Short mmCIF file of C-alpha atoms in Angstrom, two decimals:
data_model
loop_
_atom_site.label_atom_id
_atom_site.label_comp_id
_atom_site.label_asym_id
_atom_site.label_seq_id
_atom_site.Cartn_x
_atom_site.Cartn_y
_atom_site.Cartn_z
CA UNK A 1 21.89 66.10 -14.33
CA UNK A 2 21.88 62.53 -12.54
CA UNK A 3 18.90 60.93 -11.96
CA UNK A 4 18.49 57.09 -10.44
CA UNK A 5 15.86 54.63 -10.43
CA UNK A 6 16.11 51.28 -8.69
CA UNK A 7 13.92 48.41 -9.66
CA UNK A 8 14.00 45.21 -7.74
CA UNK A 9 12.76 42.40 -9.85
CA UNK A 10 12.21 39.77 -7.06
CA UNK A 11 13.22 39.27 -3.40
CA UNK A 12 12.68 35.93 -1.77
CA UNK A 13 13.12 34.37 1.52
CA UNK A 14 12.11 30.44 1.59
CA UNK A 15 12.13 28.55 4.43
CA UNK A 16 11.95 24.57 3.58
CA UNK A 17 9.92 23.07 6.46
CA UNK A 18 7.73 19.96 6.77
CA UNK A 19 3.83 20.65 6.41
CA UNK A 20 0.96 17.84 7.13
CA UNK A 21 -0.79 17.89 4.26
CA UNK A 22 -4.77 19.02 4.05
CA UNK A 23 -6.74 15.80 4.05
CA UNK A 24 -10.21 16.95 5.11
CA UNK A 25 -11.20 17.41 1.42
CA UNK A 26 -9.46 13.98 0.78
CA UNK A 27 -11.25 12.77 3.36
CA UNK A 28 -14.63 14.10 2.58
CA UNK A 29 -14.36 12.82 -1.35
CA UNK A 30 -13.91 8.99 0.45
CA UNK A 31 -16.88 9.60 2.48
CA UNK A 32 -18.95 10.83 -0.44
CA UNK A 33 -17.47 7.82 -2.56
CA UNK A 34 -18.33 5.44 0.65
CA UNK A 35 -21.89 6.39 0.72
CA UNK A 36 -22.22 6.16 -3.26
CA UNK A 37 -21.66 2.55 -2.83
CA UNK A 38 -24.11 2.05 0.29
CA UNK A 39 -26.97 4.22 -1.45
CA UNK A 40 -27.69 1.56 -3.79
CA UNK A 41 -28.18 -1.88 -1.44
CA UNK A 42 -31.28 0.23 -0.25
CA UNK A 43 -33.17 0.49 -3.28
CA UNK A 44 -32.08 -3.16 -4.57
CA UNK A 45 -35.51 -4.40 -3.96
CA UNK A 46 -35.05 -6.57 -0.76
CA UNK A 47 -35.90 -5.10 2.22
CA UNK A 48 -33.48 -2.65 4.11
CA UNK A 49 -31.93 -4.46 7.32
CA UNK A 50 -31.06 -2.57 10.33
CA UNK A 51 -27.25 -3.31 10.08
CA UNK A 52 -27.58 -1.65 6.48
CA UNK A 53 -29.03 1.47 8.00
CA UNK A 54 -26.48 1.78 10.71
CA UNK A 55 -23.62 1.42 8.18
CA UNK A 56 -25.32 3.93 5.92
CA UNK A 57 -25.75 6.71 9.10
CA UNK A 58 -22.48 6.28 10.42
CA UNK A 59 -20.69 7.00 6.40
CA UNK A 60 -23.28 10.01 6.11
CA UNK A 61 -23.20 11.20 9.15
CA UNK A 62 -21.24 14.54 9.08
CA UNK A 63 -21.16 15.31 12.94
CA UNK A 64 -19.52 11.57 13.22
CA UNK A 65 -16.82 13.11 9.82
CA UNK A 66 -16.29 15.81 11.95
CA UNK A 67 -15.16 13.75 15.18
CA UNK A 68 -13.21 11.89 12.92
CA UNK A 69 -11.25 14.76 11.66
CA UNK A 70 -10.76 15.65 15.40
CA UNK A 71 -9.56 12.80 15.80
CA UNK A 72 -7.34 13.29 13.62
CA UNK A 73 -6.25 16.53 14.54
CA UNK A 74 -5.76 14.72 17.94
CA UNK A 75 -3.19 12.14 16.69
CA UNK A 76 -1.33 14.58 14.66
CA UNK A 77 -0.93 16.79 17.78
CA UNK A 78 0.45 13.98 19.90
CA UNK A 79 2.62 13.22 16.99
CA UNK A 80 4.30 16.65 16.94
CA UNK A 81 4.52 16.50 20.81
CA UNK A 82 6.65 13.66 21.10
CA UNK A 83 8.19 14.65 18.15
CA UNK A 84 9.65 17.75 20.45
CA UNK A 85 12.17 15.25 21.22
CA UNK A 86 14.00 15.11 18.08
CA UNK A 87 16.53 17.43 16.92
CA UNK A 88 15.19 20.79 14.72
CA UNK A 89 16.82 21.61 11.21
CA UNK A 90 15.66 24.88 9.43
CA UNK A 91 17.09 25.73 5.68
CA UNK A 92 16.13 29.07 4.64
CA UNK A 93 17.24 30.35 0.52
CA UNK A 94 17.23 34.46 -0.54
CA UNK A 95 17.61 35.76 -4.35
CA UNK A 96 17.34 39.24 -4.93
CA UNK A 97 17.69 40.85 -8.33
CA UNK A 98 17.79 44.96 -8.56
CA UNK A 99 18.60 47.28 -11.80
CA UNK A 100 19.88 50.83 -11.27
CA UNK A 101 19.56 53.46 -13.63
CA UNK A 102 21.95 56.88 -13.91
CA UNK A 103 20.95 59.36 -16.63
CA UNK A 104 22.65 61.90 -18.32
CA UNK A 105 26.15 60.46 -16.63
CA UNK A 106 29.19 62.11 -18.27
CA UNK A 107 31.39 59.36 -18.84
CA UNK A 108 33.93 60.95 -20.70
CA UNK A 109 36.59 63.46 -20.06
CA UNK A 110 36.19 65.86 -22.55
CA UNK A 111 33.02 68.09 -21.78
CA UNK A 112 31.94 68.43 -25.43
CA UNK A 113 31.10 64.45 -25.42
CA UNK A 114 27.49 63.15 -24.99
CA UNK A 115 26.12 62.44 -22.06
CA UNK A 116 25.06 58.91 -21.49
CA UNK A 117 22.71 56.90 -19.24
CA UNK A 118 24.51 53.97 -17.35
CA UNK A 119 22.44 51.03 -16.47
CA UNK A 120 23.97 48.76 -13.22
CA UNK A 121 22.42 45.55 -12.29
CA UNK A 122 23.12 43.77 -8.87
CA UNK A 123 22.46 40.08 -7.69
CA UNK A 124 22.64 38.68 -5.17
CA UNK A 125 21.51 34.78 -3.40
CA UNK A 126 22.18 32.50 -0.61
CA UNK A 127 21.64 29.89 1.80
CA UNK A 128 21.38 28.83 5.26
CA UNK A 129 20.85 25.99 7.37
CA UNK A 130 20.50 25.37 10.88
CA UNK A 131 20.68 22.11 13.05
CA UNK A 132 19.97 22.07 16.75
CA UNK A 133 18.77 19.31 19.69
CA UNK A 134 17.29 20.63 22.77
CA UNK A 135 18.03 18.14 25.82
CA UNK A 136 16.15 19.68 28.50
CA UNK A 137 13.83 22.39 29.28
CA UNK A 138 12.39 21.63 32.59
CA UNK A 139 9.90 18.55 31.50
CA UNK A 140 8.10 20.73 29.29
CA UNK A 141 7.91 18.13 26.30
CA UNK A 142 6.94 15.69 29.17
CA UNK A 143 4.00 17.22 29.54
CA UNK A 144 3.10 18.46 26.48
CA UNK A 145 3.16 14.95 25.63
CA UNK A 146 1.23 13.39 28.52
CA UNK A 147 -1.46 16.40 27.68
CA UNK A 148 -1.79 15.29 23.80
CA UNK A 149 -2.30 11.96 24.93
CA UNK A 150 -5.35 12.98 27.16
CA UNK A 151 -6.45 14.76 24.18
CA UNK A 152 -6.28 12.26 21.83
CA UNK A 153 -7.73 10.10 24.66
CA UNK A 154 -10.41 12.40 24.74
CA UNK A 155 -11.36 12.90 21.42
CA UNK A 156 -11.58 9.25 21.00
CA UNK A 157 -13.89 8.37 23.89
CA UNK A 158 -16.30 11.64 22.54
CA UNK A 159 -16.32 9.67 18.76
CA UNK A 160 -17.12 6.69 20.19
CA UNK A 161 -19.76 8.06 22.57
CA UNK A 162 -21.44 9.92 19.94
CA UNK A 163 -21.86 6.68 17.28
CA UNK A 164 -23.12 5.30 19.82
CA UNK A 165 -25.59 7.68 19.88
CA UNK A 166 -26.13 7.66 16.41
CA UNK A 167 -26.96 3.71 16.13
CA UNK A 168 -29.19 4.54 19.01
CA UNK A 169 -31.37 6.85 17.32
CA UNK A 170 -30.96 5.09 13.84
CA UNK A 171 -32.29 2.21 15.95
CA UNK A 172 -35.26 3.61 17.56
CA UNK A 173 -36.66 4.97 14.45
CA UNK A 174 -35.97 2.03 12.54
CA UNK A 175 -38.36 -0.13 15.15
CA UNK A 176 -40.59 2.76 15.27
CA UNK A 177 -40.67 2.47 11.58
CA UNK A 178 -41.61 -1.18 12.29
CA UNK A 179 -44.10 -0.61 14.47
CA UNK A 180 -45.81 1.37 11.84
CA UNK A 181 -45.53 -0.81 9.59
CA UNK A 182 -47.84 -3.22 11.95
CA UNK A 183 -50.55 -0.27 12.76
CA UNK A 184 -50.71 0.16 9.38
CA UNK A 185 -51.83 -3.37 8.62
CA UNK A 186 -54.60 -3.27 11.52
CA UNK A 187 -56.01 -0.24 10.39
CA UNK A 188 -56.04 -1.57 7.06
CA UNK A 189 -57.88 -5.14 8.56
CA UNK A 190 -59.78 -2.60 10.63
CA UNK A 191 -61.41 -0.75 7.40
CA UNK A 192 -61.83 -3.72 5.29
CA UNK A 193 -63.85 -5.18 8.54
CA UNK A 194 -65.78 -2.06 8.65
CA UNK A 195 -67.10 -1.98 5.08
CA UNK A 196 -67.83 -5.62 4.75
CA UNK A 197 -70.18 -4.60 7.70
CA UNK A 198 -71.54 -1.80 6.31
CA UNK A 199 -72.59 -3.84 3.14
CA UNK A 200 -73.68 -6.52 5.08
CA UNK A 201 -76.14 -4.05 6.94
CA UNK A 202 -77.46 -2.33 3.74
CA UNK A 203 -78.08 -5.83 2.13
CA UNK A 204 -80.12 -6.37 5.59
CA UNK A 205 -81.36 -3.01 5.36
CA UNK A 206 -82.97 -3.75 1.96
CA UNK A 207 -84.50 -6.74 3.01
CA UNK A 208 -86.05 -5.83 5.87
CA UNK A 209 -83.88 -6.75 8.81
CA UNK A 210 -82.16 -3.94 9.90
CA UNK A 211 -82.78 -0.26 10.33
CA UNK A 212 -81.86 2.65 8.61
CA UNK A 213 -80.38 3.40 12.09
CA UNK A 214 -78.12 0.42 11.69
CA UNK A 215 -76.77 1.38 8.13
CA UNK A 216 -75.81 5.25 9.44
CA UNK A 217 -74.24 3.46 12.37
CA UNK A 218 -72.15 1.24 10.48
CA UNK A 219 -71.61 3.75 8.04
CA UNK A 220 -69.95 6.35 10.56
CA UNK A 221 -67.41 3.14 12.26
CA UNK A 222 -66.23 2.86 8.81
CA UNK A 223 -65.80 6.35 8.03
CA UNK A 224 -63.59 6.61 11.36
CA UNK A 225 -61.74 3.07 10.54
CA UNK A 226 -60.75 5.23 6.70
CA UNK A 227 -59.63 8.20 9.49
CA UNK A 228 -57.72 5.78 11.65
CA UNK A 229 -55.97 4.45 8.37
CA UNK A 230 -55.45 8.10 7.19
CA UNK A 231 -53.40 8.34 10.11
CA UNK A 232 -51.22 5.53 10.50
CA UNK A 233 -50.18 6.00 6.83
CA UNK A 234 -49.22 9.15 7.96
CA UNK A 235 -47.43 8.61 10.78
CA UNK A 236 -45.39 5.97 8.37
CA UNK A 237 -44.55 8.43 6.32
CA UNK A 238 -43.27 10.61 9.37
CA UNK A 239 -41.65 7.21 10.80
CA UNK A 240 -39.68 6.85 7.55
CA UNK A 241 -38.66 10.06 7.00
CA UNK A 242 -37.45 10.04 10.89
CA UNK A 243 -35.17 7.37 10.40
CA UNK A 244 -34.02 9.51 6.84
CA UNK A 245 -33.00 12.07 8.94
CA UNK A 246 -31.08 10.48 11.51
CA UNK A 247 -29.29 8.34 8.44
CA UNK A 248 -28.26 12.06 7.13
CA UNK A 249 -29.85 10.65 3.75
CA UNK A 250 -33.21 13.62 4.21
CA UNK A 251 -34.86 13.60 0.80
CA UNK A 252 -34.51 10.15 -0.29
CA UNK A 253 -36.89 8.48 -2.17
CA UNK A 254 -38.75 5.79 0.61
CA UNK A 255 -37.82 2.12 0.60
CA UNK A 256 -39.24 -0.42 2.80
CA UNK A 257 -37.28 -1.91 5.91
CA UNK A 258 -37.63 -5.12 6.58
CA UNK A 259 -40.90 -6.77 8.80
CA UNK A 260 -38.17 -9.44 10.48
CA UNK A 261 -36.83 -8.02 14.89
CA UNK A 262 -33.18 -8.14 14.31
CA UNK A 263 -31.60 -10.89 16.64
CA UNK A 264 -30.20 -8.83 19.96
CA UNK A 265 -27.89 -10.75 22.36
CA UNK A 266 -29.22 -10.04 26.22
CA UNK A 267 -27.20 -7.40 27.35
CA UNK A 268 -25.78 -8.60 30.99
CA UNK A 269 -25.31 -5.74 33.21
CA UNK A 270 -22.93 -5.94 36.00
CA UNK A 271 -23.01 -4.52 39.74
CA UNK A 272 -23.33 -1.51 40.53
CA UNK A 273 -20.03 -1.01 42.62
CA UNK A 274 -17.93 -2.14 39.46
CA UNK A 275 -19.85 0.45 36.91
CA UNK A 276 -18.97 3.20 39.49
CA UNK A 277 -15.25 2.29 39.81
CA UNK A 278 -14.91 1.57 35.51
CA UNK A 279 -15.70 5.30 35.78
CA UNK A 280 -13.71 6.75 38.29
CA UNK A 281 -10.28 5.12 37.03
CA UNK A 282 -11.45 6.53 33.31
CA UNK A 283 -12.73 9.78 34.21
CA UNK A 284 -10.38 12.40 32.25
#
């Protein structure tokens, strides 16, 4: 009786090419890094500047990471367009190892003999490379390249349009935050006011000169001057955790932006006309 079995211990094909390595985790571990050594300057004890908050959104921001990767992706793709141009090589490598066994094989001549089991073993490997240059194929590459460039054009007018955006609304809510800051103080002027009155009108009251009409009176403005300052401490805390949120930092512990308008150079807007050609020689 012959029986076979064939066991193939490992079959390969490898093709060597050249890969772009990941680098969104590398680039996310320099952004966390980046911020780790912002986070601090806003809890040194001076007050937080508006330059330091837009530096701090535009590390933590991950919608602006994300653009950036785009980016990215946008360069690497022109990159490989132009790249079309050069010529291709390819290397490929096989090894393939296989055992074959026969049983009960008579090996011998003479019939009385034993039967034995043969064992064969095959191996086999090789390699292959392949070179080539494309010169033309109808101005495809041309284009392909003119389109990555619009892409990457692209891409890089959306980052820039959305930081923009970012500073924007890291700069209204830090001059809302401001602003707070000032109602805050009047309603806290406002309630001191309002119960030096009041105990100015009971000390009348108990000598005779005012009512008790006077001392409810003044009694009820101060209760709504302790509302009022309810309120604006309040709508600081919502101011400050507002400007958190646009500085991707939500949950921080508060610290106090500084009283001090930033210096803003007058913005000088030109005609019309020239804003409305600007666009239509960059329009995409």
């Amino acid at each position: 009786m012959i029986r076979m079995r064939t066991r193939v211990f490992l079959a390969f094909t490898g093709i060597v090419m050249c890969s772009v390595p990941v680098a969104a985790t590398a680039q996310l571990e320099a952004q966390l890094s980046a911020l780790d050594a912002l986070l601090p300057q806003l809890y040194d004890g001076a007050p937080v500047t508006l330059s330091e908050c837009l530096e701090v959104g535009e590390v933590a921001s991950m919608d602006l990471a994300g653009l950036r990767e785009d980016l990215g992706v946008a360069e690497r793709d022109k990159t490989a367009a132009w790249m079309q141009w050069l010529p291709t090589l390819s290397v490929s490598a096989n090894w393939q190892r296989s055992e074959r066994t026969d049983y009960d094989v008579q090996v011998s001549t003479d019939p009385n003999d034993p039967l034995e089991d043969i064992v064969s073993r095959f191996r086999s490997d090789g390699q292959r490379a392949n070179a080539g240059w494309t010169v033309f194929n109808g101005f495809d590459r041309v284009y392909e390249g003119r389109e990555a460039g619009a892409a990457l054009e692209s891409a890089e007018a959306n980052y820039e349009y959305q930081r923009r955006v970012r500073r924007e609304r890291i700069s209204d809510s830090y001059f809302d935050l401001q602003r707070a800051y000032a109602r805050d103080e009047v309603a806290q002027d406002a309630e001191q006011l309002a119960l030096e009155e009041l105990e100015r009108t009971q000390s009348y009251f108990e000598l005779g000169i005012s009512t008790k009409a006077d001392v409810l009176q003044a009694d009820v403005r101060h209760k709504h001057t302790v509302r009022d300052l309810a309120r604006e401490n309040t709508g600081e805390e919502r101011a400050f955790y507002v400007l958190a949120y646009w500085m991707n930092i939500p949950g921080a512990a508060p610290f106090r932006v500084s009283d001090v308008l930033p210096v803003v150079d007058r913005v000088e807007l030109r005609s019309w006309d020239s804003l409305i050609a600007e666009a239509d020689s960059t329009r995409l």
